[in-house]
Amino acid sequence: MDAIHPVAELVGIIFTLLLVALSVYQLSRYTGLPFTVLLVLTGIGISLASGPFPVLEKVEDALHISPDLILFVFLPALIFESSYNLDARQLRRNSVQVLALAIPGLLLSTGLIGVIVWQALDIDLVAALLIGAILSATDPVAVIALFRQIGAPGRLSTLIEGESLFNDATALVLSKILLAVLATGVFSSQTLGTSIIDFFVLFAGGLLFGVVVGYLSGELIGWLDSDPIVEIGLTIVLAYLAFLTAEEVLHVSGIMATLGAGLTLGTWGRLRIASPARDYLAQFWEVLAFAANAMLFLLLGMQVNLPELASAWDLLLWVILAMLVSRALVIFGLLPLFDRLPGVEPVGRGYRFIMFWGGLRGAIALAIVLSLPDYPFKDLFIALVTGAVLFTLLVQGLTIKPAMRALKLDQPPLADQLALLERDLVAHQRALKRLPTLQKGGLFSSRVAHRISLRSHQAIRQTQAKISELRHQQLSREQEFNLFFLRALAEEKAFYNDMFDNGHLSESTTRRLLSILDQQTDSLRYDHSLHRVNSHRHYEFIEHWLFRLVGDSWLLHRFVERLRIEHIGHYYELAWGHFQGSNQVIHSIERLAELESTPADIVQQVLDQYRHWNRLSMEKLHRLNHDFPEFALLTQERLGLRTVLLAELETTREQQRLGTLPKGVTEALEIRINRRLNALRGQPIQTFNDDPVQLLARVPLFAQLPARLLRLIAQQCETITLEKHEQLIHEGHLNKRLFIVSRGSIRLQQRSDGEEQRLSTLIAGDSFGESALMGEGLPDISVVAQTPTRLYALSRSRLKQLMDEHAELKQQLTDSEALQKQLHDHSERH
């Protein structure tokens, strides 16, 4: 019989193990036991059975766990998937506690474990500290897999996941320092200083690199046509290349790099991923993480050598005791100190206990200990670390769910409880509506339909009673208001996402609108009040300082002018988007209220608030439509064109489903339509539809000039765009230009007795600065835009150049100026 090719044998073993993992997964779903724990136990069973069954020995020989396998194959996929789906807002709110546990907490834990092991075991203090550093890092893979399965509360999951994702850099640096001390036998202040610098380079450098490559990948994905294959492929490249480049080229933390890349793409970059690709992406990474997770924990279980652990059981007990004591002191002693800092939300006692008991160890600890160089304690360390990891997975992993149940942390929050009850209510209501359709089709017993109808009616009454009971017993008036308002905000958020997916909102506008909604949601969810919600003040521009700084520079004038026009367009799109979003909630609020059986007065409060926001945005749109009608016309034109293109896209996909169009033709058409849709998204305003010649003719100085001379002057005019409240001229600065208001309004004011005195307001068609243009300007006024404003400016130097080149223009302007002076003198005498 021919021997099996080694590659074929390896492939067969890998996919057989994946089949085993799928079986274990089904068993986990059936029994409710943690999936990772069952995988480890299965791995141990395979290892024990390798003696009687030689084929299993081949599995162990072909696949043995190694630090490179953990670091370069499994971790990039698992860390990226976790960080991409991590709740960044929760992480930001709990960043103080997460970093406290990841850095000073791990340092304290290392010292405590090291001292206890040093006193109990006959080893050197530095070696004891090394095992302390290895065992102090909670493992992200084990923690995340377990907490997702048992459904831990959001904040608790973020605290433990965040700590486990961030603390590996500290553990790796400490291990490196202590290994150097073991090798040289010397530890000095210089070594300590270098080690501290190395830590910050490793930790911060890896995170910064990950953020940068995540941002660049998001930009690249946004530039490319929406194709799930390309976009998902780029995320794979990002996860692994970020890790490898950081570790092997830049010598910073690869895990921190992958974490930074995943967080950046999962927060800022998520919008840049096409809507269809987002669904594929989530499913793909879920499957990839499952495969990596399954293989990792199976191999971890196969790594366990029970006879070695049994021979070192007494030493292992001391290590486990040291690990638990140090964890308890960090969670119950160090963490409360950081909870007292201003602005930090304290962690409750129940959460602290789960954080203590849920600090699992796993692949990271094994990767570090297996990568240690040969020295007398290496085999002992591998046995002790393996035993400690096994203890946390089997003992703590199997008991953490009962602990959460005992502390009542397994119960979903009120919002989720209501959502589950509402789901049951809506499901039975829909079933009742569909039963008559079944009967109309024939061959469906009316008796069965009646019986099912009675059950559904009974289930509806029971669910409504449960909702009423939950509201009466657990919900205060304020909580009920907040929950209903959160539903309204969720409706608005879903609407903005749909608008963006359909191309009706640009990326920057959508990002800003969603950011405001996130602020409002956090205020209601965590501060339990509405008064701290940012009441949609997103119409003010933060770029004023830039425009004031470089706006008068002739080198940057065109660039700044283009930016100003784009920002006015952004201003208009924000107002338009919020007007549409508030309209959507106003029209949906009755449906939301009926779904949740919300009291009428609470519904009215939320409705009044949305009507107020809708009125504000409508007033802004009216002002902008009056001052800048081009933006309104362009927005409407884009909306119409996109509507036509979306109809084309929908029809194309429908014909592919029906088989009337071949797949290749459909894909080509979709690419072409998507390109046109992307070109329409956020298209900049190029020109304004106004005529500077007509505006110049309204200026008294130029009123008598023929059209050909007015056109010459118009060619020398510059366009200036101002945002609301932006200052055009500062009092005390000598003005040498004529300004003509094309759009918007400006205010002329003067400071007197320490207060601003308003002199006049100019609107479209008005002008000022004739005296300054002819050399008689005075630095006694300031000019401020009252609305987004566009002006034409003619400088004294450009007009003088024209007058030198055209004698007729010079003569006519001289006569006109003289006439203006005569009229002015005459009016003053009378």
PDB file of C-alpha atoms in Angstrom, residues 181-407:
ATOM      1  CA  VAL A 181      18.748  39.697  33.856  1.00  0.00           C
ATOM      2  CA  LEU A 182      18.799  35.895  34.081  1.00  0.00           C
ATOM      3  CA  ALA A 183      21.267  35.699  31.206  1.00  0.00           C
ATOM      4  CA  THR A 184      23.655  38.380  32.533  1.00  0.00           C
ATOM      5  CA  GLY A 185      22.976  38.189  36.233  1.00  0.00           C
ATOM      6  CA  VAL A 186      23.078  42.020  36.343  1.00  0.00           C
ATOM      7  CA  PHE A 187      20.236  44.448  37.009  1.00  0.00           C
ATOM      8  CA  SER A 188      21.014  48.147  37.212  1.00  0.00           C
ATOM      9  CA  SER A 189      19.222  51.468  37.100  1.00  0.00           C
ATOM     10  CA  GLN A 190      20.381  51.850  33.505  1.00  0.00           C
ATOM     11  CA  THR A 191      18.768  48.515  32.620  1.00  0.00           C
ATOM     12  CA  LEU A 192      15.560  49.665  34.337  1.00  0.00           C
ATOM     13  CA  GLY A 193      15.498  52.954  32.385  1.00  0.00           C
ATOM     14  CA  THR A 194      16.086  51.166  29.097  1.00  0.00           C
ATOM     15  CA  SER A 195      13.385  48.662  29.938  1.00  0.00           C
ATOM     16  CA  ILE A 196      10.835  51.407  30.657  1.00  0.00           C
ATOM     17  CA  ILE A 197      11.604  53.034  27.300  1.00  0.00           C
ATOM     18  CA  ASP A 198      11.355  49.648  25.592  1.00  0.00           C
ATOM     19  CA  PHE A 199       7.964  49.098  27.168  1.00  0.00           C
ATOM     20  CA  PHE A 200       6.495  52.355  25.888  1.00  0.00           C
ATOM     21  CA  VAL A 201       7.996  51.803  22.442  1.00  0.00           C
ATOM     22  CA  LEU A 202       6.582  48.281  22.295  1.00  0.00           C
ATOM     23  CA  PHE A 203       3.152  49.188  23.663  1.00  0.00           C
ATOM     24  CA  ALA A 204       2.499  52.634  22.168  1.00  0.00           C
ATOM     25  CA  GLY A 205       4.486  51.980  19.000  1.00  0.00           C
ATOM     26  CA  GLY A 206       2.507  48.860  18.174  1.00  0.00           C
ATOM     27  CA  LEU A 207      -0.798  50.593  18.846  1.00  0.00           C
ATOM     28  CA  LEU A 208       0.152  53.663  16.790  1.00  0.00           C
ATOM     29  CA  PHE A 209       1.330  51.535  13.875  1.00  0.00           C
ATOM     30  CA  GLY A 210      -1.896  49.539  13.965  1.00  0.00           C
ATOM     31  CA  VAL A 211      -4.023  52.696  13.961  1.00  0.00           C
ATOM     32  CA  VAL A 212      -2.077  54.098  10.986  1.00  0.00           C
ATOM     33  CA  VAL A 213      -2.318  50.942   8.850  1.00  0.00           C
ATOM     34  CA  GLY A 214      -5.973  50.551   9.844  1.00  0.00           C
ATOM     35  CA  TYR A 215      -6.648  54.100   8.682  1.00  0.00           C
ATOM     36  CA  LEU A 216      -4.781  53.571   5.404  1.00  0.00           C
ATOM     37  CA  SER A 217      -6.657  50.321   4.797  1.00  0.00           C
ATOM     38  CA  GLY A 218      -9.964  52.094   5.421  1.00  0.00           C
ATOM     39  CA  GLU A 219      -9.004  54.819   2.939  1.00  0.00           C
ATOM     40  CA  LEU A 220      -8.051  52.178   0.368  1.00  0.00           C
ATOM     41  CA  ILE A 221     -11.319  50.300   0.867  1.00  0.00           C
ATOM     42  CA  GLY A 222     -13.240  53.560   0.414  1.00  0.00           C
ATOM     43  CA  TRP A 223     -11.458  54.341  -2.865  1.00  0.00           C
ATOM     44  CA  LEU A 224     -12.104  50.896  -4.362  1.00  0.00           C
ATOM     45  CA  ASP A 225     -15.368  49.778  -5.888  1.00  0.00           C
ATOM     46  CA  SER A 226     -17.591  47.899  -3.452  1.00  0.00           C
ATOM     47  CA  ASP A 227     -16.618  44.268  -3.885  1.00  0.00           C
ATOM     48  CA  PRO A 228     -16.919  41.884  -0.900  1.00  0.00           C
ATOM     49  CA  ILE A 229     -14.027  39.741  -2.141  1.00  0.00           C
ATOM     50  CA  VAL A 230     -11.626  42.691  -2.332  1.00  0.00           C
ATOM     51  CA  GLU A 231     -12.745  44.275   0.933  1.00  0.00           C
ATOM     52  CA  ILE A 232     -12.685  41.048   2.965  1.00  0.00           C
ATOM     53  CA  GLY A 233      -9.357  40.127   1.384  1.00  0.00           C
ATOM     54  CA  LEU A 234      -7.905  43.466   2.449  1.00  0.00           C
ATOM     55  CA  THR A 235      -8.984  42.888   6.060  1.00  0.00           C
ATOM     56  CA  ILE A 236      -7.140  39.527   6.070  1.00  0.00           C
ATOM     57  CA  VAL A 237      -4.041  41.206   4.699  1.00  0.00           C
ATOM     58  CA  LEU A 238      -4.393  43.967   7.297  1.00  0.00           C
ATOM     59  CA  ALA A 239      -4.703  41.559  10.259  1.00  0.00           C
ATOM     60  CA  TYR A 240      -1.664  39.446   9.386  1.00  0.00           C
ATOM     61  CA  LEU A 241       0.627  42.035   7.801  1.00  0.00           C
ATOM     62  CA  ALA A 242       0.063  44.451  10.683  1.00  0.00           C
ATOM     63  CA  PHE A 243       1.096  41.713  13.117  1.00  0.00           C
ATOM     64  CA  LEU A 244       4.096  40.484  11.120  1.00  0.00           C
ATOM     65  CA  THR A 245       5.417  43.938  10.227  1.00  0.00           C
ATOM     66  CA  ALA A 246       5.143  45.116  13.818  1.00  0.00           C
ATOM     67  CA  GLU A 247       6.845  42.032  15.261  1.00  0.00           C
ATOM     68  CA  GLU A 248       9.513  41.281  12.666  1.00  0.00           C
ATOM     69  CA  VAL A 249      10.298  44.661  11.069  1.00  0.00           C
ATOM     70  CA  LEU A 250       9.485  47.381  13.605  1.00  0.00           C
ATOM     71  CA  HIS A 251      10.045  45.178  16.708  1.00  0.00           C
ATOM     72  CA  VAL A 252       6.961  46.494  18.489  1.00  0.00           C
ATOM     73  CA  SER A 253       3.962  44.582  19.806  1.00  0.00           C
ATOM     74  CA  GLY A 254       2.218  42.711  16.996  1.00  0.00           C
ATOM     75  CA  ILE A 255      -0.861  42.124  19.108  1.00  0.00           C
ATOM     76  CA  MET A 256      -1.151  45.854  19.839  1.00  0.00           C
ATOM     77  CA  ALA A 257      -0.736  46.570  16.114  1.00  0.00           C
ATOM     78  CA  THR A 258      -3.504  44.139  15.172  1.00  0.00           C
ATOM     79  CA  LEU A 259      -5.644  45.508  17.999  1.00  0.00           C
ATOM     80  CA  GLY A 260      -5.157  49.099  16.776  1.00  0.00           C
ATOM     81  CA  ALA A 261      -5.890  48.120  13.179  1.00  0.00           C
ATOM     82  CA  GLY A 262      -9.056  46.230  14.148  1.00  0.00           C
ATOM     83  CA  LEU A 263     -10.328  49.039  16.383  1.00  0.00           C
ATOM     84  CA  THR A 264      -9.694  51.675  13.707  1.00  0.00           C
ATOM     85  CA  LEU A 265     -11.378  49.731  10.929  1.00  0.00           C
ATOM     86  CA  GLY A 266     -14.240  48.650  13.212  1.00  0.00           C
ATOM     87  CA  THR A 267     -15.030  52.220  14.316  1.00  0.00           C
ATOM     88  CA  TRP A 268     -13.878  54.898  11.865  1.00  0.00           C
ATOM     89  CA  GLY A 269     -13.540  52.574   8.864  1.00  0.00           C
ATOM     90  CA  ARG A 270     -16.790  50.617   9.202  1.00  0.00           C
ATOM     91  CA  LEU A 271     -18.726  53.178   7.154  1.00  0.00           C
ATOM     92  CA  ARG A 272     -16.227  52.909   4.305  1.00  0.00           C
ATOM     93  CA  ILE A 273     -17.029  49.220   3.856  1.00  0.00           C
ATOM     94  CA  ALA A 274     -19.916  48.722   1.442  1.00  0.00           C
ATOM     95  CA  SER A 275     -23.160  47.599   3.067  1.00  0.00           C
ATOM     96  CA  PRO A 276     -23.299  44.126   1.403  1.00  0.00           C
ATOM     97  CA  ALA A 277     -19.637  43.524   2.263  1.00  0.00           C
ATOM     98  CA  ARG A 278     -20.240  44.370   5.943  1.00  0.00           C
ATOM     99  CA  ASP A 279     -22.539  41.376   6.328  1.00  0.00           C
ATOM    100  CA  TYR A 280     -20.141  39.062   4.497  1.00  0.00           C
ATOM    101  CA  LEU A 281     -17.233  40.450   6.514  1.00  0.00           C
ATOM    102  CA  ALA A 282     -18.870  39.746   9.879  1.00  0.00           C
ATOM    103  CA  GLN A 283     -19.756  36.178   8.868  1.00  0.00           C
ATOM    104  CA  PHE A 284     -16.330  35.503   7.378  1.00  0.00           C
ATOM    105  CA  TRP A 285     -14.393  36.648  10.440  1.00  0.00           C
ATOM    106  CA  GLU A 286     -16.760  34.781  12.728  1.00  0.00           C
ATOM    107  CA  VAL A 287     -16.003  31.533  10.864  1.00  0.00           C
ATOM    108  CA  LEU A 288     -12.254  32.256  10.718  1.00  0.00           C
ATOM    109  CA  ALA A 289     -12.152  33.054  14.447  1.00  0.00           C
ATOM    110  CA  PHE A 290     -14.095  29.880  15.192  1.00  0.00           C
ATOM    111  CA  ALA A 291     -11.607  27.761  13.221  1.00  0.00           C
ATOM    112  CA  ALA A 292      -8.570  29.412  14.862  1.00  0.00           C
ATOM    113  CA  ASN A 293     -10.166  29.189  18.303  1.00  0.00           C
ATOM    114  CA  ALA A 294     -11.063  25.525  17.835  1.00  0.00           C
ATOM    115  CA  MET A 295      -7.598  24.510  16.640  1.00  0.00           C
ATOM    116  CA  LEU A 296      -5.832  26.533  19.329  1.00  0.00           C
ATOM    117  CA  PHE A 297      -7.682  25.022  22.282  1.00  0.00           C
ATOM    118  CA  LEU A 298      -7.632  21.514  20.871  1.00  0.00           C
ATOM    119  CA  LEU A 299      -3.850  21.772  20.491  1.00  0.00           C
ATOM    120  CA  LEU A 300      -3.604  23.329  23.947  1.00  0.00           C
ATOM    121  CA  GLY A 301      -5.382  20.300  25.417  1.00  0.00           C
ATOM    122  CA  MET A 302      -3.151  17.930  23.429  1.00  0.00           C
ATOM    123  CA  GLN A 303      -0.125  19.783  24.878  1.00  0.00           C
ATOM    124  CA  VAL A 304      -1.065  18.829  28.457  1.00  0.00           C
ATOM    125  CA  ASN A 305       1.169  16.154  29.945  1.00  0.00           C
ATOM    126  CA  LEU A 306      -0.764  14.794  32.901  1.00  0.00           C
ATOM    127  CA  PRO A 307       2.067  12.649  34.359  1.00  0.00           C
ATOM    128  CA  GLU A 308       4.363  15.708  34.515  1.00  0.00           C
ATOM    129  CA  LEU A 309       1.623  17.755  36.164  1.00  0.00           C
ATOM    130  CA  ALA A 310       0.999  14.992  38.694  1.00  0.00           C
ATOM    131  CA  SER A 311       4.687  14.866  39.596  1.00  0.00           C
ATOM    132  CA  ALA A 312       4.751  18.616  40.251  1.00  0.00           C
ATOM    133  CA  TRP A 313       1.343  18.912  41.914  1.00  0.00           C
ATOM    134  CA  ASP A 314       2.687  20.422  45.151  1.00  0.00           C
ATOM    135  CA  LEU A 315       4.586  23.163  43.299  1.00  0.00           C
ATOM    136  CA  LEU A 316       1.582  23.746  41.067  1.00  0.00           C
ATOM    137  CA  LEU A 317      -0.640  24.357  44.085  1.00  0.00           C
ATOM    138  CA  TRP A 318       1.680  27.164  45.233  1.00  0.00           C
ATOM    139  CA  VAL A 319       1.653  28.708  41.758  1.00  0.00           C
ATOM    140  CA  ILE A 320      -2.158  28.591  41.569  1.00  0.00           C
ATOM    141  CA  LEU A 321      -2.426  30.073  45.069  1.00  0.00           C
ATOM    142  CA  ALA A 322      -0.011  32.870  44.146  1.00  0.00           C
ATOM    143  CA  MET A 323      -1.957  33.553  40.956  1.00  0.00           C
ATOM    144  CA  LEU A 324      -5.296  33.805  42.782  1.00  0.00           C
ATOM    145  CA  VAL A 325      -3.928  35.940  45.644  1.00  0.00           C
ATOM    146  CA  SER A 326      -2.258  38.395  43.284  1.00  0.00           C
ATOM    147  CA  ARG A 327      -5.377  38.637  41.126  1.00  0.00           C
ATOM    148  CA  ALA A 328      -7.526  39.304  44.190  1.00  0.00           C
ATOM    149  CA  LEU A 329      -5.223  42.087  45.420  1.00  0.00           C
ATOM    150  CA  VAL A 330      -5.168  43.754  42.005  1.00  0.00           C
ATOM    151  CA  ILE A 331      -8.959  43.626  41.535  1.00  0.00           C
ATOM    152  CA  PHE A 332     -10.057  44.359  45.114  1.00  0.00           C
ATOM    153  CA  GLY A 333      -7.137  46.536  46.190  1.00  0.00           C
ATOM    154  CA  LEU A 334      -5.707  48.423  43.194  1.00  0.00           C
ATOM    155  CA  LEU A 335      -8.815  48.877  41.034  1.00  0.00           C
ATOM    156  CA  PRO A 336     -10.873  50.744  43.705  1.00  0.00           C
ATOM    157  CA  LEU A 337      -8.106  53.373  43.884  1.00  0.00           C
ATOM    158  CA  PHE A 338      -8.612  54.228  40.207  1.00  0.00           C
ATOM    159  CA  ASP A 339     -12.392  54.168  40.651  1.00  0.00           C
ATOM    160  CA  ARG A 340     -12.044  57.238  42.878  1.00  0.00           C
ATOM    161  CA  LEU A 341     -10.599  59.378  40.096  1.00  0.00           C
ATOM    162  CA  PRO A 342     -12.914  62.157  38.840  1.00  0.00           C
ATOM    163  CA  GLY A 343     -15.061  61.216  35.881  1.00  0.00           C
ATOM    164  CA  VAL A 344     -14.507  57.469  36.380  1.00  0.00           C
ATOM    165  CA  GLU A 345     -17.562  55.247  36.777  1.00  0.00           C
ATOM    166  CA  PRO A 346     -16.873  52.860  39.696  1.00  0.00           C
ATOM    167  CA  VAL A 347     -16.925  49.102  39.170  1.00  0.00           C
ATOM    168  CA  GLY A 348     -19.452  47.296  41.382  1.00  0.00           C
ATOM    169  CA  ARG A 349     -18.567  44.456  43.730  1.00  0.00           C
ATOM    170  CA  GLY A 350     -20.290  41.831  41.614  1.00  0.00           C
ATOM    171  CA  TYR A 351     -18.348  42.927  38.557  1.00  0.00           C
ATOM    172  CA  ARG A 352     -15.117  42.900  40.557  1.00  0.00           C
ATOM    173  CA  PHE A 353     -15.644  39.312  41.659  1.00  0.00           C
ATOM    174  CA  ILE A 354     -16.307  38.149  38.093  1.00  0.00           C
ATOM    175  CA  MET A 355     -13.228  40.090  36.940  1.00  0.00           C
ATOM    176  CA  PHE A 356     -11.228  38.288  39.623  1.00  0.00           C
ATOM    177  CA  TRP A 357     -12.591  34.830  38.841  1.00  0.00           C
ATOM    178  CA  GLY A 358     -12.752  35.426  35.088  1.00  0.00           C
ATOM    179  CA  GLY A 359      -9.072  36.284  34.706  1.00  0.00           C
ATOM    180  CA  LEU A 360      -8.324  33.197  32.606  1.00  0.00           C
ATOM    181  CA  ARG A 361      -4.876  32.292  31.301  1.00  0.00           C
ATOM    182  CA  GLY A 362      -4.303  30.584  28.005  1.00  0.00           C
ATOM    183  CA  ALA A 363      -2.423  30.828  24.736  1.00  0.00           C
ATOM    184  CA  ILE A 364      -0.419  33.977  25.541  1.00  0.00           C
ATOM    185  CA  ALA A 365       1.132  32.429  28.656  1.00  0.00           C
ATOM    186  CA  LEU A 366       1.976  29.227  26.754  1.00  0.00           C
ATOM    187  CA  ALA A 367       3.441  31.179  23.835  1.00  0.00           C
ATOM    188  CA  ILE A 368       5.757  33.093  26.185  1.00  0.00           C
ATOM    189  CA  VAL A 369       6.903  30.064  28.177  1.00  0.00           C
ATOM    190  CA  LEU A 370       7.453  27.902  25.089  1.00  0.00           C
ATOM    191  CA  SER A 371       9.564  30.644  23.483  1.00  0.00           C
ATOM    192  CA  LEU A 372      11.935  30.836  26.447  1.00  0.00           C
ATOM    193  CA  PRO A 373      15.549  29.849  25.702  1.00  0.00           C
ATOM    194  CA  ASP A 374      16.981  26.689  27.203  1.00  0.00           C
ATOM    195  CA  TYR A 375      17.888  27.033  30.876  1.00  0.00           C
ATOM    196  CA  PRO A 376      17.511  24.747  33.923  1.00  0.00           C
ATOM    197  CA  PHE A 377      13.989  25.841  34.879  1.00  0.00           C
ATOM    198  CA  LYS A 378      12.395  25.747  31.409  1.00  0.00           C
ATOM    199  CA  ASP A 379      10.767  22.289  31.659  1.00  0.00           C
ATOM    200  CA  LEU A 380       9.488  23.082  35.148  1.00  0.00           C
ATOM    201  CA  PHE A 381       8.083  26.413  33.975  1.00  0.00           C
ATOM    202  CA  ILE A 382       6.296  24.751  31.023  1.00  0.00           C
ATOM    203  CA  ALA A 383       4.696  22.223  33.385  1.00  0.00           C
ATOM    204  CA  LEU A 384       3.679  24.889  35.928  1.00  0.00           C
ATOM    205  CA  VAL A 385       2.299  27.310  33.338  1.00  0.00           C
ATOM    206  CA  THR A 386       0.421  24.515  31.556  1.00  0.00           C
ATOM    207  CA  GLY A 387      -1.062  23.411  34.872  1.00  0.00           C
ATOM    208  CA  ALA A 388      -2.048  26.964  35.800  1.00  0.00           C
ATOM    209  CA  VAL A 389      -3.671  27.512  32.398  1.00  0.00           C
ATOM    210  CA  LEU A 390      -5.518  24.218  32.756  1.00  0.00           C
ATOM    211  CA  PHE A 391      -6.765  25.230  36.217  1.00  0.00           C
ATOM    212  CA  THR A 392      -8.144  28.580  35.003  1.00  0.00           C
ATOM    213  CA  LEU A 393      -9.872  26.990  32.011  1.00  0.00           C
ATOM    214  CA  LEU A 394     -11.341  23.960  33.753  1.00  0.00           C
ATOM    215  CA  VAL A 395     -12.027  25.203  37.274  1.00  0.00           C
ATOM    216  CA  GLN A 396     -12.681  28.922  36.759  1.00  0.00           C
ATOM    217  CA  GLY A 397     -14.097  28.480  33.258  1.00  0.00           C
ATOM    218  CA  LEU A 398     -16.641  25.877  34.391  1.00  0.00           C
ATOM    219  CA  THR A 399     -17.735  27.804  37.479  1.00  0.00           C
ATOM    220  CA  ILE A 400     -17.903  31.368  36.182  1.00  0.00           C
ATOM    221  CA  LYS A 401     -21.376  30.952  34.699  1.00  0.00           C
ATOM    222  CA  PRO A 402     -22.873  29.673  38.002  1.00  0.00           C
ATOM    223  CA  ALA A 403     -21.056  32.548  39.754  1.00  0.00           C
ATOM    224  CA  MET A 404     -22.665  35.060  37.417  1.00  0.00           C
ATOM    225  CA  ARG A 405     -26.038  33.417  37.988  1.00  0.00           C
ATOM    226  CA  ALA A 406     -25.562  33.608  41.767  1.00  0.00           C
ATOM    227  CA  LEU A 407     -24.693  37.323  41.491  1.00  0.00           C
TER     228      LEU A 407
END
